[in-house]
Each structure stands twice: as C-alpha cells, then as structure tokens.
Amino acid sequence: MLIENMPVITEEEVEQALRFATEQVVRNLPAFTHQFQKAYSEDNFYQPIENNDWTTGFWTGEIWLAYEYSRDERLKAAGEIQIESFLNRIENKIGVDHHDMGFLYSPSCIAGYKLTGNEMGKAAAVKAADQLITRYHPVGEFIQAWGAMDAPENYRLIIDCLLNLPLLYWAFEETGDTKYRDIADKHIHTAINNVIREDYSTWHTFFFDMKTGEPDHGSTCQGYRDGSAWARGQAWGIYGCALAYKYTKREEYIEIFRGVTQYFIDHLPKDLVPFWDLEFTDGDDQPRDSSSASIAVCGLLEMIKYMNQEDAASYKKLAMQIIKSVYQNYAVKDPKVSNGLVLHSTYSNHSPYNTCNHYGVDECNSWGDYFYMEALTRLQKDWVLYW
Ligand code: GLY
C-alpha cells in the first residue's frame, strides 16, 4: 500500500492504547517502585534493577505519563519515591560519568517538578545539568558522550545527545544562568554540522581532533556499519532537530529536520516500523527497532508546532500512520505476553562491522515504551513537554 493510503490511528485507539499502557504501568508498580526496569526485557519481561543505568528515567517517565492520563495517586506516590532515588544518585555520583543526564533526569525529575511542583525533582535536575556541563569540551565545542575526558579515543559526540540538551535549556530557564544555554547551543551546532551527511542520513558518532577541535571522522557504534544509518540514530536526529529548533529557533534546523525525516521515511518498510538499521528493509532477515518509530513520531508531533498548516497536516498524518502501525502490530495487548508496552525493539545488535555488544534484540526496551506513551499523549492532548 502506498504510504499516503495507510490508515491513521483513531481517537478511540489512542484512548484504548493509553488506557492499557496506564493499567500496565500500575500493574508493574509493586516490583518497580523501589527499583527500576532494566533497559530491555528478556523473553518480553523486564526484570527490576537498581537506579544505575542510563535508561532508568524512562520508566519513571512512564509513571508520570500514566499519572497525567489517570491522576491515580498511586502513580504520583511511586513517581515521588523514584525522584528521591534520582536525587540520591546524582548526589552520590552513581553511574553519572557520561552524557545521558537528560535521558535520566528530564522524564523523571523535571516531569515530576512540572506536574506536581516536586522541589526534590528540581534540585536533582539542576545538579544533573551541572554534571552534564562538566563533559563539555571548548576545544571542538561539544559534550563528550562516553568515557574518560582526556583520552583521544573518547573525543567524540553521538547523535543521541540531542535529547540530553533540553535539560540544559530547562536549567537556564530555572536558574537564569546562561552557561547552560550557551553550552547547549554550541553542542547542537557542532552536532548538527557533523553527524548529518549530505544525503541526510546520519552518523551515530563523530570524532574531533583533541588538539585543534577540528572535525575528524564519523563512525558507528550501534549501527550496522560506518556508512549506514542506524535507525534509532536517525530517529534521535528527527526528534533532536525538532527540539533544537524549539530551543534555538535557528531556521536552518527546519530544513535539516525535513531532510533527516525524509531519509527515514524513504527507508521504512511497508508497515512503517523500521528495521534496526535503515540499510535493511522488507525481505531482510533482520530485527526491527520499534522504538525508533515512536521516537520519530514524537519528533514529528513536536515539529508541527512550528510549521505552516499544510506541512504540519502532512507530518501529523505521517505521525498518526506510523503510530497506528506500532499500536496495531507491535504494542502489547495482553499482560500475559509481556510486562512492557511495545515488542520488537532492538537495543544493541552486534554486526561484523560495528563495535557494540549484543543484547536486547527483538525485545521491549524502556525508551521504546516511554516514547510510545509520549506519542499517544501528544495525540490525546496539548502536552507540556518533559524535555
Ligand atoms: N542512547 C543509546 C541508545 O539509543 O541505544
């Protein structure tokens, strides 16, 4: 079927999907209030972990989205307990030696602060912003993703980091301190100028020369090979460009958003849910990454706020077509099948040409579930961003 003829999700389906997701989150509270979901499920079931991975904020974000939908006080109480854990984590520097402070603190602590005025959430998120800016390199003007700061083999940014920057804009707005905004502006500019290739496909990671700060080379970690487009990296690019525009209002980011989005669309299989790398399509014996579909939908639904009516209508239709497929073909509908929300995601798929380990392949993952709920919430109401 041609993409323009694919069905869009209906209001009733959005409602059904959000209701089920909220019920599923509530069912999970006994095991996942004092602990967190692991990044990915095993045989479609998540196990509990301590608050020590880069992914734990997504589960707390699901709790807050479920609270927004239902106003169920049990969810609010659980979200508050989790915020205490995030404050403890940043105060004691537990697993925060990397750039994912936004993924951790936006959907958990900023969400709780915005929704309920939770002051502990605000304090924790400001500390997380302070932690994030310690990873900024003036030489090269970017925030380093991983590893020790003085090693040339770590002197790189990754496309995913675009989602960590709203934390800095929020910290600027809350504290009035321009250093947060200035670092975010610089990183965005460096990232967008380097990770996006001429054809609007994207590098997962990009290295800089440690002495001069000059751009050096792109490389993949989680994609299939260096020159391919890792599906989730492309999706982070779509949402990242929308957020970059929201916070900077730099006109050129709109065109880049269009290009990155078009590349994604042009490489989708028939059911509009990408394989884990955009190199693959229908007929390839490769796993999907349903999380990329939901992340892209959130980016589309953010960007339409800043577009003319005609463009906004067409991107909104596309978003509603993609999320319809996620709902229809990938979402969990029976708690006996999974304690997650969306099946068939891929966290990290080893290939002969990439540098990642192999885990969480064809499973639920925590951000796939979170962004599915965020996409539905965006369709249900005028949502105030956690990002
Ligand atoms: N940010 C890491 C990932 O998307 O797997």
Tab-separated table of C-alpha atoms and ligand atoms in Angstrom:
chain	number	residue	atom	x	y	z
A	1	MET	CA	0.000	0.000	0.000
A	2	LEU	CA	1.272	3.488	-0.777
A	3	ILE	CA	2.198	5.417	2.327
A	4	GLU	CA	-0.487	8.065	1.669
A	5	ASN	CA	-3.154	5.356	1.790
A	6	MET	CA	-2.030	3.844	5.085
A	7	PRO	CA	-4.585	4.263	7.910
A	8	VAL	CA	-4.117	6.774	10.721
A	9	ILE	CA	-4.687	5.970	14.379
A	10	THR	CA	-8.180	6.948	15.554
A	11	GLU	CA	-9.046	8.904	18.705
A	12	GLU	CA	-10.612	5.771	20.128
A	13	GLU	CA	-7.434	3.768	19.516
A	14	VAL	CA	-5.314	6.456	21.174
A	15	GLU	CA	-7.615	6.246	24.185
A	16	GLN	CA	-7.553	2.435	24.271
A	17	ALA	CA	-3.782	2.369	23.913
A	18	LEU	CA	-3.216	4.903	26.682
A	19	ARG	CA	-5.683	3.156	28.965
A	20	PHE	CA	-3.941	-0.195	28.516
A	21	ALA	CA	-0.489	1.371	28.932
A	22	THR	CA	-1.570	3.086	32.151
A	23	GLU	CA	-3.039	-0.149	33.510
A	24	GLN	CA	0.165	-1.953	32.602
A	25	VAL	CA	2.275	0.657	34.433
A	26	VAL	CA	0.033	0.347	37.510
A	27	ARG	CA	0.336	-3.470	37.393
A	28	ASN	CA	4.122	-3.058	37.414
A	29	LEU	CA	4.271	-0.757	40.455
A	30	PRO	CA	4.755	-3.453	43.120
A	31	ALA	CA	8.001	-4.642	41.502
A	32	PHE	CA	9.121	-1.312	40.036
A	33	THR	CA	8.633	1.417	42.636
A	34	HIS	CA	11.756	0.978	44.744
A	35	GLN	CA	13.544	-0.492	41.759
A	36	PHE	CA	13.584	0.302	38.045
A	37	GLN	CA	13.010	-1.512	34.772
A	38	LYS	CA	16.080	-2.992	33.179
A	39	ALA	CA	16.881	-1.321	29.831
A	40	TYR	CA	15.437	-4.229	27.887
A	41	SER	CA	13.160	-7.186	28.518
A	42	GLU	CA	14.184	-10.837	28.389
A	43	ASP	CA	11.615	-13.002	26.613
A	44	ASN	CA	9.450	-9.865	26.730
A	45	PHE	CA	9.553	-9.477	30.524
A	46	TYR	CA	11.537	-6.775	32.302
A	47	GLN	CA	13.452	-7.584	35.464
A	48	PRO	CA	13.965	-4.979	38.179
A	49	ILE	CA	17.354	-3.243	38.598
A	50	GLU	CA	18.833	-0.596	40.861
A	51	ASN	CA	18.943	3.002	39.638
A	52	ASN	CA	22.303	2.724	37.902
A	53	ASP	CA	21.833	2.513	34.116
A	54	TRP	CA	21.383	5.393	31.613
A	55	THR	CA	17.829	4.199	30.918
A	56	THR	CA	16.064	4.285	34.280
A	57	GLY	CA	14.448	7.699	33.716
A	58	PHE	CA	12.219	6.251	31.016
A	59	TRP	CA	10.372	4.001	33.445
A	60	THR	CA	9.781	6.951	35.797
A	61	GLY	CA	8.622	8.899	32.740
A	62	GLU	CA	6.051	6.205	32.028
A	63	ILE	CA	4.829	6.550	35.609
A	64	TRP	CA	4.374	10.301	35.121
A	65	LEU	CA	2.638	9.887	31.759
A	66	ALA	CA	0.318	7.317	33.319
A	67	TYR	CA	-0.312	9.764	36.169
A	68	GLU	CA	-1.150	12.527	33.684
A	69	TYR	CA	-3.643	10.213	31.992
A	70	SER	CA	-5.309	8.820	35.111
A	71	ARG	CA	-4.486	11.130	38.057
A	72	ASP	CA	-4.165	7.905	40.040
A	73	GLU	CA	-2.485	8.857	43.349
A	74	ARG	CA	-0.606	5.530	43.491
A	75	LEU	CA	1.345	6.661	40.433
A	76	LYS	CA	2.173	10.023	41.954
A	77	ALA	CA	3.427	8.341	45.122
A	78	ALA	CA	5.619	5.966	43.071
A	79	GLY	CA	6.995	8.849	40.978
A	80	GLU	CA	7.939	10.686	44.175
A	81	ILE	CA	9.802	7.662	45.531
A	82	GLN	CA	11.711	7.396	42.273
A	83	ILE	CA	12.643	11.091	42.369
A	84	GLU	CA	14.249	10.514	45.778
A	85	SER	CA	16.312	7.771	44.179
A	86	PHE	CA	17.407	10.134	41.370
A	87	LEU	CA	18.434	12.790	43.891
A	88	ASN	CA	20.478	10.215	45.780
A	89	ARG	CA	22.015	9.051	42.515
A	90	ILE	CA	23.236	12.481	41.423
A	91	GLU	CA	24.357	13.488	44.931
A	92	ASN	CA	26.414	10.331	45.252
A	93	LYS	CA	27.501	10.300	41.584
A	94	ILE	CA	26.239	6.782	40.946
A	95	GLY	CA	26.614	5.907	37.254
A	96	VAL	CA	26.607	9.526	36.038
A	97	ASP	CA	30.014	9.596	34.372
A	98	HIS	CA	28.538	10.001	30.876
A	99	HIS	CA	26.330	12.415	28.933
A	100	ASP	CA	22.897	10.839	29.462
A	101	MET	CA	21.802	13.222	32.187
A	102	GLY	CA	18.866	14.426	30.064
A	103	PHE	CA	17.579	10.931	29.370
A	104	LEU	CA	17.809	10.268	33.098
A	105	TYR	CA	16.520	13.494	34.635
A	106	SER	CA	14.055	15.005	32.112
A	107	PRO	CA	11.323	12.330	32.101
A	108	SER	CA	11.758	11.639	35.830
A	109	CYS	CA	12.675	14.711	37.862
A	110	ILE	CA	11.715	17.561	35.519
A	111	ALA	CA	8.449	15.756	34.774
A	112	GLY	CA	7.656	15.405	38.479
A	113	TYR	CA	8.594	19.023	39.111
A	114	LYS	CA	6.450	20.323	36.256
A	115	LEU	CA	3.467	18.131	37.100
A	116	THR	CA	3.421	18.331	40.870
A	117	GLY	CA	5.881	21.063	41.873
A	118	ASN	CA	8.229	18.453	43.382
A	119	GLU	CA	11.176	20.534	44.680
A	120	MET	CA	13.392	17.491	45.116
A	121	GLY	CA	12.963	16.840	41.396
A	122	LYS	CA	14.024	20.398	40.611
A	123	ALA	CA	17.108	20.196	42.847
A	124	ALA	CA	18.131	16.848	41.373
A	125	ALA	CA	17.710	18.049	37.783
A	126	VAL	CA	19.813	21.197	38.355
A	127	LYS	CA	22.577	19.009	39.794
A	128	ALA	CA	22.267	16.739	36.750
A	129	ALA	CA	22.652	19.757	34.448
A	130	ASP	CA	25.801	20.718	36.387
A	131	GLN	CA	27.103	17.207	35.897
A	132	LEU	CA	26.350	17.290	32.161
A	133	ILE	CA	28.254	20.511	31.509
A	134	THR	CA	31.403	19.016	33.067
A	135	ARG	CA	31.602	16.950	29.862
A	136	TYR	CA	31.776	19.991	27.584
A	137	HIS	CA	34.946	20.453	25.523
A	138	PRO	CA	35.566	24.092	24.492
A	139	VAL	CA	38.096	22.647	22.020
A	140	GLY	CA	35.650	21.330	19.437
A	141	GLU	CA	32.608	22.834	21.222
A	142	PHE	CA	30.764	19.643	22.093
A	143	ILE	CA	29.710	17.472	25.007
A	144	GLN	CA	31.640	14.205	25.102
A	145	ALA	CA	29.420	11.157	25.246
A	146	TRP	CA	31.322	8.423	26.973
A	147	GLY	CA	34.493	7.579	28.846
A	148	ALA	CA	37.370	9.469	30.405
A	149	MET	CA	37.636	13.050	29.192
A	150	ASP	CA	41.373	13.048	28.477
A	151	ALA	CA	41.530	10.138	26.005
A	152	PRO	CA	41.627	10.786	22.224
A	153	GLU	CA	39.627	7.595	21.606
A	154	ASN	CA	36.743	9.156	23.555
A	155	TYR	CA	36.890	12.584	21.898
A	156	ARG	CA	33.514	12.319	20.233
A	157	LEU	CA	29.842	13.203	20.414
A	158	ILE	CA	26.926	10.987	19.492
A	159	ILE	CA	23.657	11.915	17.802
A	160	ASP	CA	21.601	10.640	20.749
A	161	CYS	CA	22.911	13.548	22.858
A	162	LEU	CA	20.488	15.952	21.175
A	163	LEU	CA	17.886	14.596	23.599
A	164	ASN	CA	20.099	15.411	26.598
A	165	LEU	CA	20.182	19.140	25.844
A	166	PRO	CA	16.655	20.157	26.874
A	167	LEU	CA	17.897	19.562	30.443
A	168	LEU	CA	20.345	22.432	29.931
A	169	TYR	CA	17.712	24.764	28.466
A	170	TRP	CA	15.456	23.947	31.395
A	171	ALA	CA	18.304	24.664	33.848
A	172	PHE	CA	18.880	28.008	32.115
A	173	GLU	CA	15.200	28.896	32.392
A	174	GLU	CA	15.024	27.859	36.060
A	175	THR	CA	18.278	29.423	37.266
A	176	GLY	CA	18.796	32.272	34.788
A	177	ASP	CA	22.406	31.107	34.359
A	178	THR	CA	23.285	31.460	30.681
A	179	LYS	CA	26.147	28.944	30.799
A	180	TYR	CA	23.680	26.054	30.422
A	181	ARG	CA	22.069	27.567	27.322
A	182	ASP	CA	25.376	28.594	25.763
A	183	ILE	CA	26.836	25.101	26.050
A	184	ALA	CA	23.652	23.547	24.672
A	185	ASP	CA	23.624	25.976	21.714
A	186	LYS	CA	27.259	25.217	20.914
A	187	HIS	CA	26.871	21.467	21.163
A	188	ILE	CA	23.765	21.441	18.956
A	189	HIS	CA	25.531	23.474	16.313
A	190	THR	CA	28.588	21.208	16.320
A	191	ALA	CA	26.490	18.043	16.342
A	192	ILE	CA	24.133	19.053	13.538
A	193	ASN	CA	27.014	20.274	11.379
A	194	ASN	CA	28.845	16.971	11.643
A	195	VAL	CA	26.583	13.979	12.247
A	196	ILE	CA	24.270	14.705	9.309
A	197	ARG	CA	25.631	13.586	5.961
A	198	GLU	CA	24.933	15.219	2.613
A	199	ASP	CA	22.086	12.823	1.836
A	200	TYR	CA	20.623	13.475	5.324
A	201	SER	CA	21.475	10.048	6.635
A	202	THR	CA	23.302	10.273	9.954
A	203	TRP	CA	26.453	9.150	11.708
A	204	HIS	CA	25.898	7.608	15.093
A	205	THR	CA	29.115	9.089	16.489
A	206	PHE	CA	31.592	11.740	15.346
A	207	PHE	CA	35.206	12.247	16.452
A	208	PHE	CA	37.134	15.512	16.791
A	209	ASP	CA	40.825	16.238	16.951
A	210	MET	CA	41.700	16.669	20.585
A	211	LYS	CA	44.352	19.336	19.984
A	212	THR	CA	42.622	21.505	17.391
A	213	GLY	CA	38.944	20.641	17.858
A	214	GLU	CA	38.655	20.093	14.101
A	215	PRO	CA	36.043	17.534	12.946
A	216	ASP	CA	37.838	14.263	12.277
A	217	HIS	CA	35.620	11.380	11.241
A	218	GLY	CA	32.273	9.691	11.704
A	219	SER	CA	31.894	6.173	12.973
A	220	THR	CA	29.140	3.873	14.133
A	221	CYS	CA	28.801	2.050	17.385
A	222	GLN	CA	25.286	0.591	17.282
A	223	GLY	CA	24.561	0.816	13.555
A	224	TYR	CA	25.235	-1.999	11.091
A	225	ARG	CA	28.322	-0.377	9.536
A	226	ASP	CA	30.034	3.011	9.391
A	227	GLY	CA	28.300	4.290	6.265
A	228	SER	CA	24.805	3.041	7.094
A	229	ALA	CA	22.123	4.857	9.067
A	230	TRP	CA	21.348	3.275	12.429
A	231	ALA	CA	17.553	3.540	12.678
A	232	ARG	CA	17.500	4.892	16.197
A	233	GLY	CA	20.252	7.371	15.471
A	234	GLN	CA	18.146	8.700	12.592
A	235	ALA	CA	15.121	8.876	14.915
A	236	TRP	CA	17.135	10.696	17.600
A	237	GLY	CA	18.081	13.060	14.760
A	238	ILE	CA	14.431	13.715	13.873
A	239	TYR	CA	13.374	14.402	17.450
A	240	GLY	CA	16.683	16.126	18.176
A	241	CYS	CA	16.264	18.599	15.296
A	242	ALA	CA	12.717	19.391	16.416
A	243	LEU	CA	13.960	20.121	19.945
A	244	ALA	CA	16.942	22.038	18.575
A	245	TYR	CA	14.538	24.275	16.687
A	246	LYS	CA	12.214	24.637	19.678
A	247	TYR	CA	15.053	25.951	21.849
A	248	THR	CA	17.211	27.899	19.375
A	249	LYS	CA	14.730	28.965	16.651
A	250	ARG	CA	17.528	28.650	14.099
A	251	GLU	CA	15.732	28.478	10.755
A	252	GLU	CA	18.255	26.112	9.176
A	253	TYR	CA	17.256	23.397	11.621
A	254	ILE	CA	13.812	23.207	9.981
A	255	GLU	CA	15.338	22.236	6.643
A	256	ILE	CA	17.621	19.749	8.324
A	257	PHE	CA	14.630	18.276	10.121
A	258	ARG	CA	12.877	17.851	6.764
A	259	GLY	CA	15.876	16.127	5.214
A	260	VAL	CA	16.530	13.765	8.107
A	261	THR	CA	12.827	12.894	8.274
A	262	GLN	CA	12.602	12.271	4.533
A	263	TYR	CA	15.583	9.906	4.652
A	264	PHE	CA	13.872	7.977	7.456
A	265	ILE	CA	10.575	7.765	5.555
A	266	ASP	CA	12.282	6.709	2.331
A	267	HIS	CA	13.880	3.770	4.157
A	268	LEU	CA	10.848	2.467	6.036
A	269	PRO	CA	9.455	-0.962	5.258
A	270	LYS	CA	5.817	-1.388	4.244
A	271	ASP	CA	4.431	-1.328	7.780
A	272	LEU	CA	6.327	1.921	8.605
A	273	VAL	CA	8.276	0.428	11.533
A	274	PRO	CA	11.986	0.377	10.729
A	275	PHE	CA	14.429	-2.440	10.892
A	276	TRP	CA	17.253	-1.765	13.371
A	277	ASP	CA	19.379	-0.188	10.656
A	278	LEU	CA	17.915	1.655	7.661
A	279	GLU	CA	20.164	-0.461	5.435
A	280	PHE	CA	17.573	-3.228	5.849
A	281	THR	CA	14.017	-3.444	4.627
A	282	ASP	CA	11.212	-5.885	3.755
A	283	GLY	CA	12.592	-9.316	2.962
A	284	ASP	CA	15.736	-8.934	5.093
A	285	ASP	CA	16.081	-11.405	7.919
A	286	GLN	CA	16.862	-8.731	10.492
A	287	PRO	CA	15.175	-7.500	13.675
A	288	ARG	CA	13.075	-4.343	13.864
A	289	ASP	CA	13.555	-1.426	16.174
A	290	SER	CA	10.012	-0.359	17.012
A	291	SER	CA	11.379	2.224	19.469
A	292	SER	CA	12.728	4.248	16.528
A	293	ALA	CA	9.214	4.545	15.123
A	294	SER	CA	7.826	6.024	18.351
A	295	ILE	CA	10.794	8.382	18.812
A	296	ALA	CA	10.348	9.685	15.249
A	297	VAL	CA	6.613	10.182	15.847
A	298	CYS	CA	7.347	12.324	18.918
A	299	GLY	CA	9.750	14.419	16.841
A	300	LEU	CA	7.161	14.912	14.092
A	301	LEU	CA	4.491	15.897	16.606
A	302	GLU	CA	6.856	18.419	18.184
A	303	MET	CA	7.994	19.961	14.901
A	304	ILE	CA	4.483	20.505	13.508
A	305	LYS	CA	4.006	23.227	16.123
A	306	TYR	CA	6.477	25.382	14.184
A	307	MET	CA	5.367	24.669	10.607
A	308	ASN	CA	2.834	26.104	8.210
A	309	GLN	CA	-0.611	24.491	8.230
A	310	GLU	CA	-0.103	22.409	5.117
A	311	ASP	CA	3.241	20.931	6.186
A	312	ALA	CA	2.012	20.412	9.724
A	313	ALA	CA	-1.024	18.490	8.439
A	314	SER	CA	1.077	16.202	6.299
A	315	TYR	CA	3.669	15.450	9.031
A	316	LYS	CA	0.846	14.900	11.524
A	317	LYS	CA	-0.788	12.405	9.201
A	318	LEU	CA	2.512	10.581	8.845
A	319	ALA	CA	2.951	10.504	12.627
A	320	MET	CA	-0.549	9.079	13.032
A	321	GLN	CA	0.116	6.432	10.379
A	322	ILE	CA	3.353	5.277	11.981
A	323	ILE	CA	1.918	5.129	15.492
A	324	LYS	CA	-1.132	3.281	14.156
A	325	SER	CA	1.193	0.543	12.941
A	326	VAL	CA	3.081	0.474	16.242
A	327	TYR	CA	-0.234	0.169	18.080
A	328	GLN	CA	-1.726	-2.405	15.748
A	329	ASN	CA	1.279	-4.612	15.041
A	330	TYR	CA	3.778	-4.153	17.899
A	331	ALA	CA	2.027	-2.978	21.070
A	332	VAL	CA	1.382	-5.421	23.896
A	333	LYS	CA	-2.351	-6.050	24.336
A	334	ASP	CA	-2.219	-8.824	26.921
A	335	PRO	CA	-0.216	-8.662	30.179
A	336	LYS	CA	0.426	-12.404	29.949
A	337	VAL	CA	2.573	-11.763	26.855
A	338	SER	CA	4.790	-9.080	28.395
A	339	ASN	CA	5.069	-6.630	31.303
A	340	GLY	CA	6.211	-3.998	28.778
A	341	LEU	CA	4.315	-1.907	26.256
A	342	VAL	CA	5.881	-2.414	22.816
A	343	LEU	CA	7.502	-5.562	21.413
A	344	HIS	CA	10.217	-5.921	18.747
A	345	SER	CA	12.703	-3.239	19.678
A	346	THR	CA	16.444	-3.581	19.328
A	347	TYR	CA	18.859	-2.111	21.809
A	348	SER	CA	22.249	-3.274	20.607
A	349	ASN	CA	22.723	-5.681	17.710
A	350	HIS	CA	26.276	-6.776	17.055
A	351	SER	CA	27.354	-6.926	13.399
A	352	PRO	CA	30.709	-7.774	11.803
A	353	TYR	CA	31.224	-4.027	11.236
A	354	ASN	CA	30.147	-2.370	14.476
A	355	THR	CA	31.637	-2.059	17.943
A	356	CYS	CA	28.696	-2.840	20.206
A	357	ASN	CA	27.798	-5.868	22.270
A	358	HIS	CA	24.728	-7.940	21.550
A	359	TYR	CA	21.760	-7.575	23.863
A	360	GLY	CA	18.123	-6.529	23.952
A	361	VAL	CA	17.488	-7.658	20.371
A	362	ASP	CA	13.835	-8.121	19.387
A	363	GLU	CA	12.644	-7.270	22.876
A	364	CYS	CA	10.791	-4.453	24.604
A	365	ASN	CA	13.011	-1.631	25.739
A	366	SER	CA	12.372	1.043	28.274
A	367	TRP	CA	12.646	4.049	25.944
A	368	GLY	CA	10.508	2.290	23.294
A	369	ASP	CA	7.742	2.003	25.877
A	370	TYR	CA	8.247	5.559	27.135
A	371	PHE	CA	8.186	7.236	23.696
A	372	TYR	CA	5.158	5.169	22.643
A	373	MET	CA	3.285	6.607	25.636
A	374	GLU	CA	4.621	10.090	24.923
A	375	ALA	CA	3.466	9.880	21.293
A	376	LEU	CA	-0.020	8.790	22.362
A	377	THR	CA	-0.185	11.522	24.998
A	378	ARG	CA	0.834	14.111	22.412
A	379	LEU	CA	-2.050	12.937	20.238
A	380	GLN	CA	-4.519	12.936	23.105
A	381	LYS	CA	-3.926	16.455	24.380
A	382	ASP	CA	-1.800	19.570	24.241
A	383	TRP	CA	1.081	18.053	26.180
A	384	VAL	CA	3.587	20.101	28.213
A	385	LEU	CA	6.976	18.581	27.394
A	386	TYR	CA	9.214	16.916	29.971
A	387	TRP	CA	12.076	17.697	27.546
B	1	GLY	N1	21.212	6.243	23.533
B	1	GLY	C1	21.550	4.874	23.363
B	1	GLY	C2	20.615	4.139	22.506
B	1	GLY	O1	19.756	4.730	21.871
B	1	GLY	O2	20.730	2.911	22.479
